[in-house]
GROMACS .gro file of C-alpha atoms in nm:
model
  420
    1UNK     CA    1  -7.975  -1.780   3.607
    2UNK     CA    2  -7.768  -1.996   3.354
    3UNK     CA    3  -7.753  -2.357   3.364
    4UNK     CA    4  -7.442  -2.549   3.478
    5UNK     CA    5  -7.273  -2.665   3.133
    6UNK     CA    6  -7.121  -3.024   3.126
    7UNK     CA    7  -6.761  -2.902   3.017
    8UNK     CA    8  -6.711  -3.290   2.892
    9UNK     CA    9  -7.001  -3.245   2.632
   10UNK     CA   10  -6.826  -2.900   2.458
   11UNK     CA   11  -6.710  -2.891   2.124
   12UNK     CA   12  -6.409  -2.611   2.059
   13UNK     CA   13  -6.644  -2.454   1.794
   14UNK     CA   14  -6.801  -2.074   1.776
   15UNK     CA   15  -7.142  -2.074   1.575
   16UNK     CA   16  -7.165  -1.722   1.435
   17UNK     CA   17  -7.518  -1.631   1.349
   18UNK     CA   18  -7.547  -1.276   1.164
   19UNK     CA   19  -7.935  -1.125   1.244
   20UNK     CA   20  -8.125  -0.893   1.094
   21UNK     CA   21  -8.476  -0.824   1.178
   22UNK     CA   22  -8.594  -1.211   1.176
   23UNK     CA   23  -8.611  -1.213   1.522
   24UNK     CA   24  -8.932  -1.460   1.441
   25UNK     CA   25  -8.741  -1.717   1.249
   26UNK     CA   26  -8.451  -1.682   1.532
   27UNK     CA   27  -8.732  -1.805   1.822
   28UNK     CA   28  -8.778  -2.082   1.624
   29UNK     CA   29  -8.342  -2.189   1.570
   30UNK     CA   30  -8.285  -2.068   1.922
   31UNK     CA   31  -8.490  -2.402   2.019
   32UNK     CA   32  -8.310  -2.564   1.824
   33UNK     CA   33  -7.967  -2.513   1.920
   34UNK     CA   34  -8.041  -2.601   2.274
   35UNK     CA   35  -8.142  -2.957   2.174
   36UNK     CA   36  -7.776  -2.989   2.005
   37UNK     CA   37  -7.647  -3.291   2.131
   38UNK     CA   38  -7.340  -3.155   2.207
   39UNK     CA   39  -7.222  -2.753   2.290
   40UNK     CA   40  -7.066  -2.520   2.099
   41UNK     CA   41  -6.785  -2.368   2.295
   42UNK     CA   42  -7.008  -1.991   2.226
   43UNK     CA   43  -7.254  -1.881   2.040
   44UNK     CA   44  -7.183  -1.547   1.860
   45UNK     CA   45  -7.518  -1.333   1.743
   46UNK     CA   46  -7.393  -1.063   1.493
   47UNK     CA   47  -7.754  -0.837   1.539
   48UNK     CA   48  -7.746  -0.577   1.242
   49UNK     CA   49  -8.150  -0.521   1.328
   50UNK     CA   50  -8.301  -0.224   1.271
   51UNK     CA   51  -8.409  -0.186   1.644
   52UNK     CA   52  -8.207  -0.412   1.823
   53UNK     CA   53  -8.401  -0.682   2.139
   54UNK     CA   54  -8.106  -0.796   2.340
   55UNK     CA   55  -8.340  -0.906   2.561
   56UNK     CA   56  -8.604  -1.121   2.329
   57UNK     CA   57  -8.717  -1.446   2.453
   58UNK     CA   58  -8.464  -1.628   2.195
   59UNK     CA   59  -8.143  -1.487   2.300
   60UNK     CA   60  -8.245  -1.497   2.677
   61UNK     CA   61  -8.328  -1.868   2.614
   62UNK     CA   62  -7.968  -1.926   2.454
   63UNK     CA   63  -7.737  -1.738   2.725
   64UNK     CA   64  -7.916  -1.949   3.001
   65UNK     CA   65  -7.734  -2.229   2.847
   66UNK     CA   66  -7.438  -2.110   2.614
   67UNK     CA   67  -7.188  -1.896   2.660
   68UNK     CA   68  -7.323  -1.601   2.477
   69UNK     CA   69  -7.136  -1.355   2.262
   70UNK     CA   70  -7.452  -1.078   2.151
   71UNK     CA   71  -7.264  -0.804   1.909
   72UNK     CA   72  -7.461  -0.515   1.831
   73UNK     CA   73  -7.372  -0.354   1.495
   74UNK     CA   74  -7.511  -0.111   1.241
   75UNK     CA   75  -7.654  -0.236   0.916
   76UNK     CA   76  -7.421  -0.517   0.774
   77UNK     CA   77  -7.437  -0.729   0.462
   78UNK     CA   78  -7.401  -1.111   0.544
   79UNK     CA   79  -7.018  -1.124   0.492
   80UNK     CA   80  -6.939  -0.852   0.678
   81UNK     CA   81  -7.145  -0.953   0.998
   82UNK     CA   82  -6.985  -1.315   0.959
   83UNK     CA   83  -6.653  -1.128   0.950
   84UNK     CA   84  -6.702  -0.947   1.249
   85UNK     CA   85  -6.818  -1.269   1.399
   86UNK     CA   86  -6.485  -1.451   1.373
   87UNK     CA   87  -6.305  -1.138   1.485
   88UNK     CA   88  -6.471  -1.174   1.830
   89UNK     CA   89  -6.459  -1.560   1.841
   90UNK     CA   90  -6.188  -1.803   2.068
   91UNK     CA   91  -6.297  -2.133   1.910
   92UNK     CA   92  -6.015  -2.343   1.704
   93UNK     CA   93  -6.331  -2.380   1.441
   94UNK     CA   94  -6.563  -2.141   1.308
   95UNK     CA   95  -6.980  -2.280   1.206
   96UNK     CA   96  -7.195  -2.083   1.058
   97UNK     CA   97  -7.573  -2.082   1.081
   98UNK     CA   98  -7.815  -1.848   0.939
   99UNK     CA   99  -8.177  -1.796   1.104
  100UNK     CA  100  -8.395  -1.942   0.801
  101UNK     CA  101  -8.222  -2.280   0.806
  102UNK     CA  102  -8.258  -2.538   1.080
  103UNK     CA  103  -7.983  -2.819   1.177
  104UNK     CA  104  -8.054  -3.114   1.311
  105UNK     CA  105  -7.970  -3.220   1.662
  106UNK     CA  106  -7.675  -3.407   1.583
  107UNK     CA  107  -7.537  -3.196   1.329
  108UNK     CA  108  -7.284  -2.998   1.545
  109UNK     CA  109  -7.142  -3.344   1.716
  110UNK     CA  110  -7.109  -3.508   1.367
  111UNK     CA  111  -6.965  -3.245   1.196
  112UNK     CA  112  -6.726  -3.198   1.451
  113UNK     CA  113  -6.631  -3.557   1.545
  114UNK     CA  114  -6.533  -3.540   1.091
  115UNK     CA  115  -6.301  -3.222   1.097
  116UNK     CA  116  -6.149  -3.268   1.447
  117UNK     CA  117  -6.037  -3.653   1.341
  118UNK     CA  118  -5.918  -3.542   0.994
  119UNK     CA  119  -5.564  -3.489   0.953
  120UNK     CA  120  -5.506  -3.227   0.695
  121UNK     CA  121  -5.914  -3.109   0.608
  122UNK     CA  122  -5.967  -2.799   0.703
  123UNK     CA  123  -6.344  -2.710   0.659
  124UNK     CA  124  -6.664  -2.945   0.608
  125UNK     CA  125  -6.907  -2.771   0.415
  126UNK     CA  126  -7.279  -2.762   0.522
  127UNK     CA  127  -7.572  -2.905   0.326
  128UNK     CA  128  -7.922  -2.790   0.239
  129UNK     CA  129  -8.272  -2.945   0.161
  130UNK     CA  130  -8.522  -2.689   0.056
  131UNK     CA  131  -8.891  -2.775   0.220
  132UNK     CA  132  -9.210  -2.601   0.092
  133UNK     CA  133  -9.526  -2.533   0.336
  134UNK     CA  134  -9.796  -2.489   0.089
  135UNK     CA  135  -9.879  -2.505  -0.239
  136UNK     CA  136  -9.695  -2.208  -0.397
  137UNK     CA  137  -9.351  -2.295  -0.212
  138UNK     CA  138  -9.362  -2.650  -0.336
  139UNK     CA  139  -9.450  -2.495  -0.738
  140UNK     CA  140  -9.139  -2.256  -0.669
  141UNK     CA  141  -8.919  -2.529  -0.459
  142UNK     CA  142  -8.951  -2.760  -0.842
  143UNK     CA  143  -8.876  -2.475  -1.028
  144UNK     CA  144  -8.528  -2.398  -0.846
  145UNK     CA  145  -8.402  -2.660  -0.579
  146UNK     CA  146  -8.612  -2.951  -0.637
  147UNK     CA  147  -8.555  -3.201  -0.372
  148UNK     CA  148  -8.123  -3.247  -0.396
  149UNK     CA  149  -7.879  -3.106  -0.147
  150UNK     CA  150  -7.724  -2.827  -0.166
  151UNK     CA  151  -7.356  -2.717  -0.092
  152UNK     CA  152  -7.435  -2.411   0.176
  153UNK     CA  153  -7.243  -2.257   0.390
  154UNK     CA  154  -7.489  -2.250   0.683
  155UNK     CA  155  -7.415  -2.557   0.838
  156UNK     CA  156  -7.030  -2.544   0.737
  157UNK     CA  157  -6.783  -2.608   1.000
  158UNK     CA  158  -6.433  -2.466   0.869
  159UNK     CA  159  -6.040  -2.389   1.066
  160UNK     CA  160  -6.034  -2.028   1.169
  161UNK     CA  161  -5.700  -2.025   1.097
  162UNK     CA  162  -5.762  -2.129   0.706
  163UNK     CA  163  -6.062  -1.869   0.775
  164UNK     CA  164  -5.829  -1.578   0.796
  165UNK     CA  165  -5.526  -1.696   0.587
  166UNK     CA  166  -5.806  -1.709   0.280
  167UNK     CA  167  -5.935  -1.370   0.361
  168UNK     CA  168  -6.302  -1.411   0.486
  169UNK     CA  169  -6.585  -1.311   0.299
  170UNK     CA  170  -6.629  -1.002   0.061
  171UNK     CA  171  -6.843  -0.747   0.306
  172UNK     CA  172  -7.001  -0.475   0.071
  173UNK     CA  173  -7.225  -0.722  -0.110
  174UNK     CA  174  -7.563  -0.794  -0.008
  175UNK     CA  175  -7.569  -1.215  -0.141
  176UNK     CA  176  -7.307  -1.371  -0.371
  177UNK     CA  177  -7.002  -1.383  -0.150
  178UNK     CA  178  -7.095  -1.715   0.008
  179UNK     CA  179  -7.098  -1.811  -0.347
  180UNK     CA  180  -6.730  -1.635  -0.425
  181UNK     CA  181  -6.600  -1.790  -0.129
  182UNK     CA  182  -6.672  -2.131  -0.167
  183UNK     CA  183  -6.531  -2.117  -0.501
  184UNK     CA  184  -6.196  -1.969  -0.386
  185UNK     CA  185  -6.082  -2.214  -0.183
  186UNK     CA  186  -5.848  -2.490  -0.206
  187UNK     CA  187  -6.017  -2.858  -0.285
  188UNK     CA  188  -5.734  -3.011  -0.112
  189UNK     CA  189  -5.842  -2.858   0.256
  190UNK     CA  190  -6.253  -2.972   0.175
  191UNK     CA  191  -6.392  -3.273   0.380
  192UNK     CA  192  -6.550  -3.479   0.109
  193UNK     CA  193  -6.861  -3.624   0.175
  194UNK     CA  194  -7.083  -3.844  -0.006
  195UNK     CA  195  -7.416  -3.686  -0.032
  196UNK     CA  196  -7.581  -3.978  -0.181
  197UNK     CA  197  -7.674  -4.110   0.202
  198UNK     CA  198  -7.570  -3.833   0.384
  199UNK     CA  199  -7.861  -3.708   0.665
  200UNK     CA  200  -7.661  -3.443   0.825
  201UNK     CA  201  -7.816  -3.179   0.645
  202UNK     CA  202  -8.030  -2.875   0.744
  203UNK     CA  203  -8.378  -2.754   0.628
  204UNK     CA  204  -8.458  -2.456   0.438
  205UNK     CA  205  -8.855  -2.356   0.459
  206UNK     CA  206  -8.884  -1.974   0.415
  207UNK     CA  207  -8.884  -1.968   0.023
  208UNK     CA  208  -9.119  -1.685  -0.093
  209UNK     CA  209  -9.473  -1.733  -0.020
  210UNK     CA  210  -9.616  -1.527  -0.272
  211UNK     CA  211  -9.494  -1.381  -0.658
  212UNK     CA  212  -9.456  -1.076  -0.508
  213UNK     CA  213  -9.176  -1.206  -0.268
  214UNK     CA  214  -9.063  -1.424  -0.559
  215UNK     CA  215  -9.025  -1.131  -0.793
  216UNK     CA  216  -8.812  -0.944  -0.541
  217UNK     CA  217  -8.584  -1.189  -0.400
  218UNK     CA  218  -8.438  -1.308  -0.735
  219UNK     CA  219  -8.397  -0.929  -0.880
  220UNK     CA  220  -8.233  -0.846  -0.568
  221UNK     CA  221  -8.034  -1.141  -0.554
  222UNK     CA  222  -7.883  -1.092  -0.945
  223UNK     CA  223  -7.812  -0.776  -0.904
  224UNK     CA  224  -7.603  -0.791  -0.654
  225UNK     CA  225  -7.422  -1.090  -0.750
  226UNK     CA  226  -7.357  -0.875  -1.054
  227UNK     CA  227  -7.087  -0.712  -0.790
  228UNK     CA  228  -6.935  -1.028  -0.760
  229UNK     CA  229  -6.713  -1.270  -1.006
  230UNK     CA  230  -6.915  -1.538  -0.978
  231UNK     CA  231  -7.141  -1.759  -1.234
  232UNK     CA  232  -6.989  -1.603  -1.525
  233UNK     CA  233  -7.088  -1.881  -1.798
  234UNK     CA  234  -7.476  -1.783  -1.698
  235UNK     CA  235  -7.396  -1.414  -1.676
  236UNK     CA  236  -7.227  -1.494  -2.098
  237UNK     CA  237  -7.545  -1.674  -2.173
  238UNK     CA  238  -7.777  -1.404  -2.095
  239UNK     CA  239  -7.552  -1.134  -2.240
  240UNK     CA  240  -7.513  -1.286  -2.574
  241UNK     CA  241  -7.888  -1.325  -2.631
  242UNK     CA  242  -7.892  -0.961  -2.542
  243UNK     CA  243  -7.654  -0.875  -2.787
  244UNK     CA  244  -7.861  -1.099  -3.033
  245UNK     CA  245  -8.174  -0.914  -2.934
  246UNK     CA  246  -7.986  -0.597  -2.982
  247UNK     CA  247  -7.861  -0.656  -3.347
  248UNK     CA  248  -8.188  -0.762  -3.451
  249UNK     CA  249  -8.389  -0.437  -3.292
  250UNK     CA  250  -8.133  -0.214  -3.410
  251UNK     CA  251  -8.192  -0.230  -3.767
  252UNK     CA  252  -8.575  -0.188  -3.754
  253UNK     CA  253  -8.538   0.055  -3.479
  254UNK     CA  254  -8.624   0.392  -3.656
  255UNK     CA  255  -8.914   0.225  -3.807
  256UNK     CA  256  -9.034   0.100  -3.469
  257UNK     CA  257  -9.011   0.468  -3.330
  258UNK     CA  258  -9.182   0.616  -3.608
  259UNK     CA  259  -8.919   0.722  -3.799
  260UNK     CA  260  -8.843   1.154  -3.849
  261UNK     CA  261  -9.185   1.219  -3.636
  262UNK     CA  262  -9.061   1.058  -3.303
  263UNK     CA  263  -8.827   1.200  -3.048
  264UNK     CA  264  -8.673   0.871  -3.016
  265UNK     CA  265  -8.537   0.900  -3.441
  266UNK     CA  266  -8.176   0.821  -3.480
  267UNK     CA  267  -8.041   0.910  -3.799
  268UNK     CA  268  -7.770   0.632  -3.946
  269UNK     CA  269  -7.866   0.379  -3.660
  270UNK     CA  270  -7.724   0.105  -3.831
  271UNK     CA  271  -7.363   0.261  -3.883
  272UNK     CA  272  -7.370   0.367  -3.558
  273UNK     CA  273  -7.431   0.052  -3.451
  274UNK     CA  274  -7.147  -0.132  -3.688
  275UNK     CA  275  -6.893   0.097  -3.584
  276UNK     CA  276  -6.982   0.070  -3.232
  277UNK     CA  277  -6.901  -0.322  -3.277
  278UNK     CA  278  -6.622  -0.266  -3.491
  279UNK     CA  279  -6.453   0.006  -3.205
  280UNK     CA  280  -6.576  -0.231  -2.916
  281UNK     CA  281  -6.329  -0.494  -3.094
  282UNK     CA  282  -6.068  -0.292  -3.147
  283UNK     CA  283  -6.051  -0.155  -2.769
  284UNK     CA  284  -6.112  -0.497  -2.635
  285UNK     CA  285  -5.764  -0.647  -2.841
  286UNK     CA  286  -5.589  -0.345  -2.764
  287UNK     CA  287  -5.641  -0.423  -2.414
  288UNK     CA  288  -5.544  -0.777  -2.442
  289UNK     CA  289  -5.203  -0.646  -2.667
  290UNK     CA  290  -5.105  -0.362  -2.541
  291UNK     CA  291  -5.184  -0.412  -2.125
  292UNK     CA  292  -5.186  -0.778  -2.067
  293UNK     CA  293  -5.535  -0.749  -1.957
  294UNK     CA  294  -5.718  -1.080  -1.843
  295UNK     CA  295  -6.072  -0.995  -1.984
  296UNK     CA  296  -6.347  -1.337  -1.945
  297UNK     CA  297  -6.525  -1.314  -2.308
  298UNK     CA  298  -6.651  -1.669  -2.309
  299UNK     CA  299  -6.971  -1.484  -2.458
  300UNK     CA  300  -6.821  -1.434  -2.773
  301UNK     CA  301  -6.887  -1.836  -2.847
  302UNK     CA  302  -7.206  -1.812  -2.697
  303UNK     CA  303  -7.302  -1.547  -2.957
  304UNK     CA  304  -7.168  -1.774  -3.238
  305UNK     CA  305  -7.451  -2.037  -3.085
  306UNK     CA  306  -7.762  -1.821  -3.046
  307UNK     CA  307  -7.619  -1.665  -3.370
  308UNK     CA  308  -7.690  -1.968  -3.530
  309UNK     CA  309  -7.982  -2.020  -3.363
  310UNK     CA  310  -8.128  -1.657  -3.465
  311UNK     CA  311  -8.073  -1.732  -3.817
  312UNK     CA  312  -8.225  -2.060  -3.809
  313UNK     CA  313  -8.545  -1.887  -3.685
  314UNK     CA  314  -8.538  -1.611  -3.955
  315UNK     CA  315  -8.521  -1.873  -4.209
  316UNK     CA  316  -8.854  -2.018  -4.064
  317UNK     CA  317  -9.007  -1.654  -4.038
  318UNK     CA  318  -8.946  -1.616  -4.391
  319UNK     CA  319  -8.987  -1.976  -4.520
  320UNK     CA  320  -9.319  -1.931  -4.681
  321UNK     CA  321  -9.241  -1.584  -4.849
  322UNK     CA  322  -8.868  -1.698  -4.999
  323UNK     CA  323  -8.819  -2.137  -5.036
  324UNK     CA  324  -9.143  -2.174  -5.261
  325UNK     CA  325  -9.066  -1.900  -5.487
  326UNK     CA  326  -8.726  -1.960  -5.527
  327UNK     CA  327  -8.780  -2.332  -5.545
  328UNK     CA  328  -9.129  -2.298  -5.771
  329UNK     CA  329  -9.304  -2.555  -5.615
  330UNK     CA  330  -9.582  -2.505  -5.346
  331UNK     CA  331  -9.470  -2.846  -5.180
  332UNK     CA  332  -9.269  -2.664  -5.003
  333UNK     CA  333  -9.542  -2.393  -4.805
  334UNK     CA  334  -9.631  -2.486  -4.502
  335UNK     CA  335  -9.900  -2.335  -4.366
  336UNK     CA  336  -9.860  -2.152  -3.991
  337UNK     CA  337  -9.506  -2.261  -4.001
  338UNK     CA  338  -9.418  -1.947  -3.824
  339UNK     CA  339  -9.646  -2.009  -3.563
  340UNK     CA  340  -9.633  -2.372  -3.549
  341UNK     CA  341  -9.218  -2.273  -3.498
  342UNK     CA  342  -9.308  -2.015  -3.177
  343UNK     CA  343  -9.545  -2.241  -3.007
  344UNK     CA  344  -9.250  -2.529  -3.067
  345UNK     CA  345  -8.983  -2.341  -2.894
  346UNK     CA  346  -9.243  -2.227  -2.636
  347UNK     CA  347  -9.326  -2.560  -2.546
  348UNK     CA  348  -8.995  -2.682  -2.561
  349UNK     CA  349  -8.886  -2.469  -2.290
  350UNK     CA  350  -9.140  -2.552  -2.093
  351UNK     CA  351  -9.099  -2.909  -2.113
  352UNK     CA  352  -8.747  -2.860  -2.006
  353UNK     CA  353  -8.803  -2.615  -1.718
  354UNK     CA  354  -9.179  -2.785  -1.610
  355UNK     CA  355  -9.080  -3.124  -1.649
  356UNK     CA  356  -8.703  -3.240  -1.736
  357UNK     CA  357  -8.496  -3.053  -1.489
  358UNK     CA  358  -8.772  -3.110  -1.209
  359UNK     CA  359  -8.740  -3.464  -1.219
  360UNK     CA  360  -8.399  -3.450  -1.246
  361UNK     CA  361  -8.385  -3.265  -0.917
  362UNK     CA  362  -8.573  -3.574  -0.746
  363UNK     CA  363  -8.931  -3.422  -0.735
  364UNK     CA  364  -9.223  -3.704  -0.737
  365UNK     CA  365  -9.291  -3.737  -1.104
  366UNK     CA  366  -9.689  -3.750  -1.051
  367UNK     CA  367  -9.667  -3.396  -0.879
  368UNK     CA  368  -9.458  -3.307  -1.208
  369UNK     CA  369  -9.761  -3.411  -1.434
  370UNK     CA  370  -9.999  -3.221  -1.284
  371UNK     CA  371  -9.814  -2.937  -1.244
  372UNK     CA  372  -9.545  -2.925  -1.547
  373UNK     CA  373  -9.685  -2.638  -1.694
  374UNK     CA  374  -9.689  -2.386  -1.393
  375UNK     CA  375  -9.368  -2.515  -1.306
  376UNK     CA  376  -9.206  -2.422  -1.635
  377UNK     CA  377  -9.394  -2.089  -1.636
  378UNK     CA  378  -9.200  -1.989  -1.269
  379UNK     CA  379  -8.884  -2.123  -1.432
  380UNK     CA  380  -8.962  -1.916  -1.743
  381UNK     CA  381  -9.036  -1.588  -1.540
  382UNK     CA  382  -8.758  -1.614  -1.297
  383UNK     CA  383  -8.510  -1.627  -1.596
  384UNK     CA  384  -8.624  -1.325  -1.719
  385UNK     CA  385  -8.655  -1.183  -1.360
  386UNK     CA  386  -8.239  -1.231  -1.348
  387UNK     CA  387  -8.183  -1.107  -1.667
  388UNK     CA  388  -8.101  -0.717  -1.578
  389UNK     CA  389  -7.852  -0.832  -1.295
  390UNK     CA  390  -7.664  -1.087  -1.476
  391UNK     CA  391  -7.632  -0.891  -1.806
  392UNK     CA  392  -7.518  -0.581  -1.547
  393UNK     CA  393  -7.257  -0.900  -1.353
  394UNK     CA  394  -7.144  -0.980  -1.719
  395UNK     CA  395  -7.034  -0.593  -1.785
  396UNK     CA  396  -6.838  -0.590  -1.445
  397UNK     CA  397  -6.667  -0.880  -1.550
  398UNK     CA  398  -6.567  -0.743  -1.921
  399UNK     CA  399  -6.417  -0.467  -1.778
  400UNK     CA  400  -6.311  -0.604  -1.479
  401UNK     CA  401  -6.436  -0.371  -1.223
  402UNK     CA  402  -6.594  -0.567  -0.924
  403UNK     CA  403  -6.630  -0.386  -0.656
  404UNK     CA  404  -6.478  -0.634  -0.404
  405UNK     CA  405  -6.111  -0.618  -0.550
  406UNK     CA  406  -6.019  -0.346  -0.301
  407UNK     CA  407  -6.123  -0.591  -0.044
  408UNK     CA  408  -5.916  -0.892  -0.190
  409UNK     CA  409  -5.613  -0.649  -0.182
  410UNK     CA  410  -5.661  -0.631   0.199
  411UNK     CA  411  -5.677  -1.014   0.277
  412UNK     CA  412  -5.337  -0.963   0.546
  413UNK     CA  413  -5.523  -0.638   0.695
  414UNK     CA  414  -5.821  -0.856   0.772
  415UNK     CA  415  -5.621  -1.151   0.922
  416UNK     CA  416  -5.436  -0.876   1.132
  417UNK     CA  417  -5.806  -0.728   1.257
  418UNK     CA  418  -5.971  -1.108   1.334
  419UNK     CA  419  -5.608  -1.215   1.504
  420UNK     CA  420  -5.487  -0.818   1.736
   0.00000   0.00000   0.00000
């Protein structure tokens, strides 16, 4: 039978809660949402599981004391599910909680008491500490989040109304659009709050337990925020060392291969390769010229850097065989400079990912010291772990092909679907 609800102690909000299969992590935020210290006017459970348990302990727990909105749906990205969410809710605001974070009990009443008293803000975003429950979390936890908040939108309270009029969330992406929307909205309607003491945050603890898991959330995750204009001064980083990468192979491909005996031989590789530049160039202003076509190329002075870079290190490759002969004076050999020069840059990185940008992040510097080194290794492997998706997201966003335009197109059609 369902509780008797104090109708004094409801707050005109809908929490939409998309689920999919965690129905284990859900046990554990359906206990607590009914310690909230005040009540959502519903709760709306977007279930995209494969086999669906309308009747779990969780959701049985939560419609003896909520009003209860349980939407059964087929298998929906994140957006889409929160989309579908708003279309069924009656609340003047719109939360959103996911199943692997966990608010505190007064985050609903806080929140609320901030946007409903606030003349002309329209959303209050939520914020995120990342926890770690053994050993390999906390390695992965300094490697990535460290111990800041994060800007999140579980845990963001925002104006359904400003929720439709800005279109709601891009729906055939599986992450990124969180990302996208956040960025798209207007600064003036954001509730600023000053993180430095703020405690109204929620808790993060399921980050992968194991490399495996590690490996396959962050591929996963860059490739399909390659669908989505988002990050695009990373994406330009990792696509101009690419292109470095490429003009350096390219040359010294046919002799890699094995020259006329492989299968992979290709005759003139070099030309090919110039004109393919020179063409590339040519197509690119033509587009600019001729169609008025906004194309982001911020990689082309990203190139110039790592350009600079690249040469730098083939002057220390070839330092011994050219400066002493050309100089005549064996002063200037150094001995293993080439080496000394890898095991430099190596080190370097790993000083910045192991050590600089951990402590940076807050993480107790005496964890850091014993642990710098495997730190900067994860940090070191999870770049190149992203690499395919954001060199793929930097392609989409050359020629301007994301997938999620024909969904921007239809903002009014989705305010006309939440609102008739």
């Amino acid at each position: 039978m369902k509780q008797t609800t104090d109708l004094s102690n409801i707050v005109n909000v809908s929490i939409i809660i998309p689920l999919h299969n965690d129905y284990s992590l859900f046990e554990i935020l359906s206990k607590e949402l009914i310690n909230l210290t005040v009540n959502p006017n519903e709760i709306i459970i977007v279930d995209s599981s494969t086999i669906k348990q309308k009747e779990h302990p969780s959701i049985k727990r939560l419609k003896n004391k909520f009003n209860l909105k349980y939407i059964p749906s087929k298998n929906l990205f994140p957006g889409k599910a929160r989309n579908e969410g708003v279309k069924q809710s009656t609340s003047k605001y719109i939360a959103f909680l996911d199943v692997k974070t966990k608010p505190k009990v007064d985050w609903l009443e806080k929140s609320y008491n901030l946007i409903s008293n606030s003349s002309n803000k329209k959303i209050i975003f939520g914020y995120t500490k990342f926890k770690s429950k053994n050993y390999f979390q906390e390695i992965v936890k300094c490697a990535t989040y460290g111990d800041i908040l994060y800007k999140t939108l579980p845990g963001s309270i925002i104006d359904k109304e400003y929720f439709i009029d800005n279109g709601g969330f891009i729906e055939d992406v599986r992450s990124g659009e969180d990302y996208y929307w956040k960025n798209n909205l207007n600064e003036e309607y954001i509730y600023d709050i000053d993180i430095k003491n703020y405690e109204n945050y929620l808790i993060y603890s399921e980050l992968p337990a194991n490399i495996n898991n590690l490996s396959k959330k962050y591929f996963s995750y860059s490739i399909s925020t390659a669908k989505v204009d988002i990050m695009q001064n990373i994406k330009s980083y990792y696509m101009s060392i690419f292109l470095i990468l490429i003009a350096f192979l390219v040359p010294r491909w046919n002799y890699i291969v094995g020259w006329e005996n492989s299968l992979f031989f290709i005759p003139n590789v070099t030309k090919i390769f110039i004109v393919f530049l020179i063409f590339s160039g040519f197509v690119y202003y033509s587009l600019i010229y001729f169609f008025r076509r906004k194309i982001y190329i911020p990689v082309i002075s990203k190139t110039v850097l790592f350009l600079c870079l690249f040469f730098f290190s083939l002057v220390i490759f070839r330092w011994n065989e050219i400066i002493p002969n050309v100089t005549q004076k064996i002063i200037f050999y150094i001995p293993h400079i080439t080496k000394i020069y890898i095991l430099t840059v190596i080190l370097t990185s790993l000083i910045v990912r192991g050590i600089i940008l951990p402590y940076i992040r807050d993480i107790n510097f005496k964890f850091i010291l014993r642990n710098w080194f495997l730190i900067g290794l994860i940090g070191l492997y999870l770049d190149l772990i992203k690499a395919p998706g954001y060199i793929l997201g930097f392609i989409y966003g050359f020629f301007n092909i994301y997938p999620d335009k024909s969904f921007l197109k239809n903002q009014l059609k989705l305010r006309k679907r939440i609102l008739f």
